[in-house]
XYZ file of C-alpha atoms in Angstrom:
286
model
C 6.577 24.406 31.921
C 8.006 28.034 32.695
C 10.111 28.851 30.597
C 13.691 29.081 31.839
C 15.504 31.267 28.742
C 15.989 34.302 30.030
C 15.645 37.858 28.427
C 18.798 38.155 27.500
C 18.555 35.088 25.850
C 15.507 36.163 24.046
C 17.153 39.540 22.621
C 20.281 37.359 21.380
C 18.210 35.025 19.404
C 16.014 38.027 17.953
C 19.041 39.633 16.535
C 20.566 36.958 15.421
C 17.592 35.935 13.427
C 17.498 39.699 12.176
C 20.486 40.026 10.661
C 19.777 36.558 8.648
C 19.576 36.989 5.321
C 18.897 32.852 4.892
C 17.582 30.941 7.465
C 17.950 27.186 7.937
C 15.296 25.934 10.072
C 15.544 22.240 11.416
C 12.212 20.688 13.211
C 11.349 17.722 15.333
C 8.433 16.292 17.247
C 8.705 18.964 19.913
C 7.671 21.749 17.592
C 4.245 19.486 16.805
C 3.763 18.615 20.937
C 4.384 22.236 21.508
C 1.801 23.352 18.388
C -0.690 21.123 19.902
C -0.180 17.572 18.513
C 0.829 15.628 21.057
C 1.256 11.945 21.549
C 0.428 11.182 24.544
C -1.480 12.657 27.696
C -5.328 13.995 27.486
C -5.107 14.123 23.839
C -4.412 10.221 23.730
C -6.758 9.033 25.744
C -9.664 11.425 24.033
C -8.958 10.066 20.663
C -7.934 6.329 21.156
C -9.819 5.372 24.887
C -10.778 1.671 22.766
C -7.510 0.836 21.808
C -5.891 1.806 25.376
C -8.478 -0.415 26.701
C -8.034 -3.197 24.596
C -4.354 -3.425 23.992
C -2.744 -1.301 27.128
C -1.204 1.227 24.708
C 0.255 4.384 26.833
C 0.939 6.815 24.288
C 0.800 7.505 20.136
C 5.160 6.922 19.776
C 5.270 3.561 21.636
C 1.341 2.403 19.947
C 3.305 2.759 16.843
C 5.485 -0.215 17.428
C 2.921 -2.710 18.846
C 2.942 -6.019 17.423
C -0.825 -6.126 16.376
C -2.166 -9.755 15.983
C -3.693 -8.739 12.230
C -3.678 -6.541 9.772
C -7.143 -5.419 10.601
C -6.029 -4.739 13.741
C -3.067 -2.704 12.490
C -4.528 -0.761 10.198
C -7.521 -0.510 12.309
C -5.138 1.778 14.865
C -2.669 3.204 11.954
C -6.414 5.005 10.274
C -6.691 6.888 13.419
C -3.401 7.224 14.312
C -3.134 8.804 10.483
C -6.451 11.043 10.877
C -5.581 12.997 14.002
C -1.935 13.406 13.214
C -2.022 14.581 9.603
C -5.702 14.370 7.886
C -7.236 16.119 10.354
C -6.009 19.237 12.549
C -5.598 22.259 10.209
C -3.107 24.905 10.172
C -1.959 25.535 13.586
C -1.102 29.064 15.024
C 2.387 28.230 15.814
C 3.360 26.844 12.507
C 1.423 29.868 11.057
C 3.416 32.381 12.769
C 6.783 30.739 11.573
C 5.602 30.883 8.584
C 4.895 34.801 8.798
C 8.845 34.947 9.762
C 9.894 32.875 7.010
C 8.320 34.532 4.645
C 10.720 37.620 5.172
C 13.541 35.456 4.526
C 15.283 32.955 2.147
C 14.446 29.743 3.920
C 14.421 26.210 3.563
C 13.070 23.479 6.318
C 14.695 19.993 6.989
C 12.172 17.931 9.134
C 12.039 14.889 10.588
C 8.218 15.036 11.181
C 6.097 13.506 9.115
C 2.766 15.550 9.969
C 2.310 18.128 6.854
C 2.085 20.703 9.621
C 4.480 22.978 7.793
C 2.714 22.231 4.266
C -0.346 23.102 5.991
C 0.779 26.426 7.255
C 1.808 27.263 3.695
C 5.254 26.966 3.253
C 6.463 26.046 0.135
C 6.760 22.341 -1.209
C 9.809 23.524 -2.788
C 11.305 25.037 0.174
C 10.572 21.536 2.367
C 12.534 18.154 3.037
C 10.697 15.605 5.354
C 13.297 13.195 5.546
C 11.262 10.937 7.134
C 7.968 10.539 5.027
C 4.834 11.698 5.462
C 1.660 10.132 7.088
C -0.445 10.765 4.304
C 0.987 8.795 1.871
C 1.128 5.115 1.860
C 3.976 2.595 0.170
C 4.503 -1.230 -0.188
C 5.961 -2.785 3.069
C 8.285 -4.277 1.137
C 9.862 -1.374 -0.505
C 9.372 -3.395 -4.127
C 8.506 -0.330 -6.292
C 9.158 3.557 -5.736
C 5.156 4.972 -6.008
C 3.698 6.534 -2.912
C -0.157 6.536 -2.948
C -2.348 9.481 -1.103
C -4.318 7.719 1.633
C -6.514 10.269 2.697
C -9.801 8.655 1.228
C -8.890 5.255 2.317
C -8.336 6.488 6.334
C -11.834 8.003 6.023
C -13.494 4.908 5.395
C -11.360 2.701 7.369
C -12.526 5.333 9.983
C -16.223 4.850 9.475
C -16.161 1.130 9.079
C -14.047 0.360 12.031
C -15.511 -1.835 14.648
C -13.571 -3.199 17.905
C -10.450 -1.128 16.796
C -10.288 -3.683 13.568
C -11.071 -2.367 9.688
C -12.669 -4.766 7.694
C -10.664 -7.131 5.255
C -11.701 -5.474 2.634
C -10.126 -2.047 3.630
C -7.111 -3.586 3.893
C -4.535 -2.483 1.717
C -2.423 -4.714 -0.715
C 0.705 -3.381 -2.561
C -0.593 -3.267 -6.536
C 2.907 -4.461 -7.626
C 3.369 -7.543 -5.418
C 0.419 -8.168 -3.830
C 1.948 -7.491 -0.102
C 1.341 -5.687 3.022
C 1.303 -2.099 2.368
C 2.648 0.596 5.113
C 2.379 4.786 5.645
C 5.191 6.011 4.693
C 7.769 5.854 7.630
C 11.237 5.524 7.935
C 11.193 2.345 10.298
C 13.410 -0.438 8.053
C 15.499 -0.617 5.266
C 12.759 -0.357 3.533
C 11.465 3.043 3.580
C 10.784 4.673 -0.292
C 13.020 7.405 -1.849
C 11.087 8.626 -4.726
C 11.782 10.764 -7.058
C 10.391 14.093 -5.245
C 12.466 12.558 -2.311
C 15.364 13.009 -3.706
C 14.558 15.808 -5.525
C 13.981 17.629 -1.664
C 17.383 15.947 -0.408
C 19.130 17.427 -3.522
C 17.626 21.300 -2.898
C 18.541 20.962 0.520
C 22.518 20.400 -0.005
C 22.008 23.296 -2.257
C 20.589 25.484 0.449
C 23.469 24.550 2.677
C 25.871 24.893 0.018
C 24.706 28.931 0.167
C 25.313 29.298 3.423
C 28.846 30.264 2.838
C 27.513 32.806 0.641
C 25.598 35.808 2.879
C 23.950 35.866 6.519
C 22.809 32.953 7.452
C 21.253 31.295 10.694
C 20.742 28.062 11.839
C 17.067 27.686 13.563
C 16.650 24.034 15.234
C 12.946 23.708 17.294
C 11.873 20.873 19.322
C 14.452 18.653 18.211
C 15.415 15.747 20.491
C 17.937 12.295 20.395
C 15.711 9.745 18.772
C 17.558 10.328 15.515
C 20.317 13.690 16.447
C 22.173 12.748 13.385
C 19.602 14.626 10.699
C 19.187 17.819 12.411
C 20.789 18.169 15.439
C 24.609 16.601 14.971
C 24.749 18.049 11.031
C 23.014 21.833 12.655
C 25.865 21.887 14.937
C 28.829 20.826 12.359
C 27.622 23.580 9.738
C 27.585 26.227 12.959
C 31.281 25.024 13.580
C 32.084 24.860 9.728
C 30.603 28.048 7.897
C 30.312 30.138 11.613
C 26.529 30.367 11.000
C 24.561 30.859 14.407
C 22.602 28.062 15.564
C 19.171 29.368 17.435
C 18.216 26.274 19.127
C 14.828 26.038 20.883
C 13.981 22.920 22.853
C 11.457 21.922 26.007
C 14.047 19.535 27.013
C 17.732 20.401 26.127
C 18.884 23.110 24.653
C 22.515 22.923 25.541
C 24.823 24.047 22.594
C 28.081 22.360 23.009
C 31.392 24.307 23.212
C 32.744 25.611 19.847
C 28.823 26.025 18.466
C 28.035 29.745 18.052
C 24.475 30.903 18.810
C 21.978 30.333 21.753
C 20.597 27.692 23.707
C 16.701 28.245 24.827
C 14.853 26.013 26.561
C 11.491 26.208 27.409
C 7.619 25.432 26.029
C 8.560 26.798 21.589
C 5.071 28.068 21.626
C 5.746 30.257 24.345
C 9.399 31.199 23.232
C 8.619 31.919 19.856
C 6.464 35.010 20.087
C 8.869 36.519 22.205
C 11.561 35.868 20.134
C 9.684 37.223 16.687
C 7.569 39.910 18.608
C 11.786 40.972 19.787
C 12.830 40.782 16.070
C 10.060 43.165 14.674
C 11.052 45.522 16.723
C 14.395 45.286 16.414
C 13.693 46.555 12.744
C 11.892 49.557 13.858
C-alpha cells in the first residue's frame, strides 16, 4: 500500500514527537503485520501448508479459534502457531528503530500483542504492559492457580515430534495444580491469569499516565485496530481530550482522529511511515 499521509502530515507528527518529553506509545497487531509477522498471506501458507490442507484454515487469527477434535490436535497447531510468532523471529528492524526513539525519551508501552517483539528489541520489562499475555508462557485453562510457566522448551519438542499436525500424548500438557487442560497465555475467557508481574505492569502504567499532566507528553498509537478499541484506542483518545496530550496515530487501515482529539491521523504501511517520521524528528533537532 502507498502510503496516503502526506508531508505535511509527516512534519506535524515529527514535531510533535520532538517536543515530547514522555511518550506514551500504544501497539496492536498492525505494528507486528507491518514488522513482518503476519497472519495470513505467503507467510501462512509457508509455515502451516499441512494444517491448511487438513483442516481448511485461511489465516493464523481465525486458526486460533478452530474447534480441534483433540488436544493433540490443538496443541499440535498452537506449537507452531507459538514458534513462528514469538520463539522464533528475532529482533525486527522496525521494532529496533522504535526502540532507538524511545530510548531518547521517558516512555512506557501498553500492548495488546502478545509477541515479545518489543522485549526482543530491548525495551525495558519495566517500561512494558502486554495486557493481553504473552505466547511464551503457558497457564491452566481453567484459571485455578496464578503461575505462568515458560513454554519455550516444550514447543521445541512438540515441534520435532509432531506428525499429521498432532503432538504426541505425552507432550501434552496438564495443569500441575488440577490436573486440566493447560492453555498459552491469552486473553480469550474469563479465565485469563493476572499474576503478580501482571499487575505489577497494570499498576506502572496508571502511574505513567498519571505523569502526563506533569511535562510534554505525546500519545503514539501504531497499528491499532477495533478487535478490542477499548485498551488503546478509546482510553488514547480520552487522555488526548483530558490532559491535551497529542495523539500520533499511525494505522494501515484507519487513522481517523475524531473531532475534539488533538494530534494527527496517518495512514499508511508503519514500516514505511515511521522512518520518515523519525528520520523528520532528527533533524528537526539539528
Amino acid at each position: 500500500m502507498t502510503c496516503s499521509a502526506s508531508g505535511g502530515d509527516v512534519a506535524r507528527a515529527a514535531e510533535l514527537l520532538q517536543g515530547a518529553r514522555r511518550v506514551l506509545i500504544g501497539a496492536g497487531a498492525g505494528l507486528s503485520a507491518a514488522a513482518g509477522l503476519s497472519y495470513g498471506g505467503e507467510r501462512f501458507v509457508r509455515n502451516f501448508a499441512p494444517f491448511i490442507e487438513k483442516y481448511g484454515m485461511t489465516d493464523m487469527y481465525a486458526a486460533g479459534f478452530y474447534p480441534f477434535p483433540s488436544e493433540e490436535a490443538r496443541w499440535g497447531y498452537w506449537a507452531r502457531h507459538v514458534w513462528v510468532n514469538r520463539h522464533e523471529p528475532g529482533a525486527l528492524p522496525l521494532y529496533r528503530a522504535l526502540r532507538a526513539f524511545a530510548r531518547e525519551h521517558d516512555s512506557f508501552v501498553i500492548t495488546t500483542n502478545v509477541d515479545a517483539r518489543f522485549e526482543k528489541a530491548g525495551f525495558p520489562p519495566e517500561r512494558l504492559f502486554a495486557t493481553q499475555g504473552d505466547y511464551g508462557l503457558l497457564q491452566c485453562a481453567r484459571g485455578c492457580h496464578d503461575a505462568l510457566y515458560p513454554n519455550r522448551e516444550l514447543v521445541a519438542h512438540m515441534l520435532a515430534r509432531t506428525e499429521d499436525c498432532l503432538v504426541p500424548s505425552d507432550l501434552v500438557p496438564a495443569c500441575p495444580v488440577c490436573g486440566g487442560p493447560m492453555a498459552v497465555h491469552l486473553r480469550v475467557d474469563g479465565h485469563f491469569v493476572e499474576d503478580t508481574a501482571w499487575r505489577a505492569a497494570q499498576e506502572r502504567y496508571r502511574r505513567f499516565v498519571e505523569g502526563m499532566v506533569r511535562e510534554p507528553a505525546v500519545l503514539l498509537e501504531l497499528g491499532v485496530g477495533w478487535n478490542t478499541p477499548g485498551i488503546v484506542r478509546f482510553p488514547f483518545e480520552a487522555l488526548a481530550r483530558a490532559t491535551g496530550a497529542p495523539l500520533v496515530r499511525l494505522n494501515y487501515d484507519d487513522a481517523h482522529l475524531p473531532e475534539g482529539v488533538p494530534g494527527v491521523g496517518l495512514q499508511g504501511d508503519i514500516a514505511e511511515l515511521w522512518p520518515r517520521i523519525a528520520s523528520a524528528a532528527e533533524r528537526g533537532k539539528l
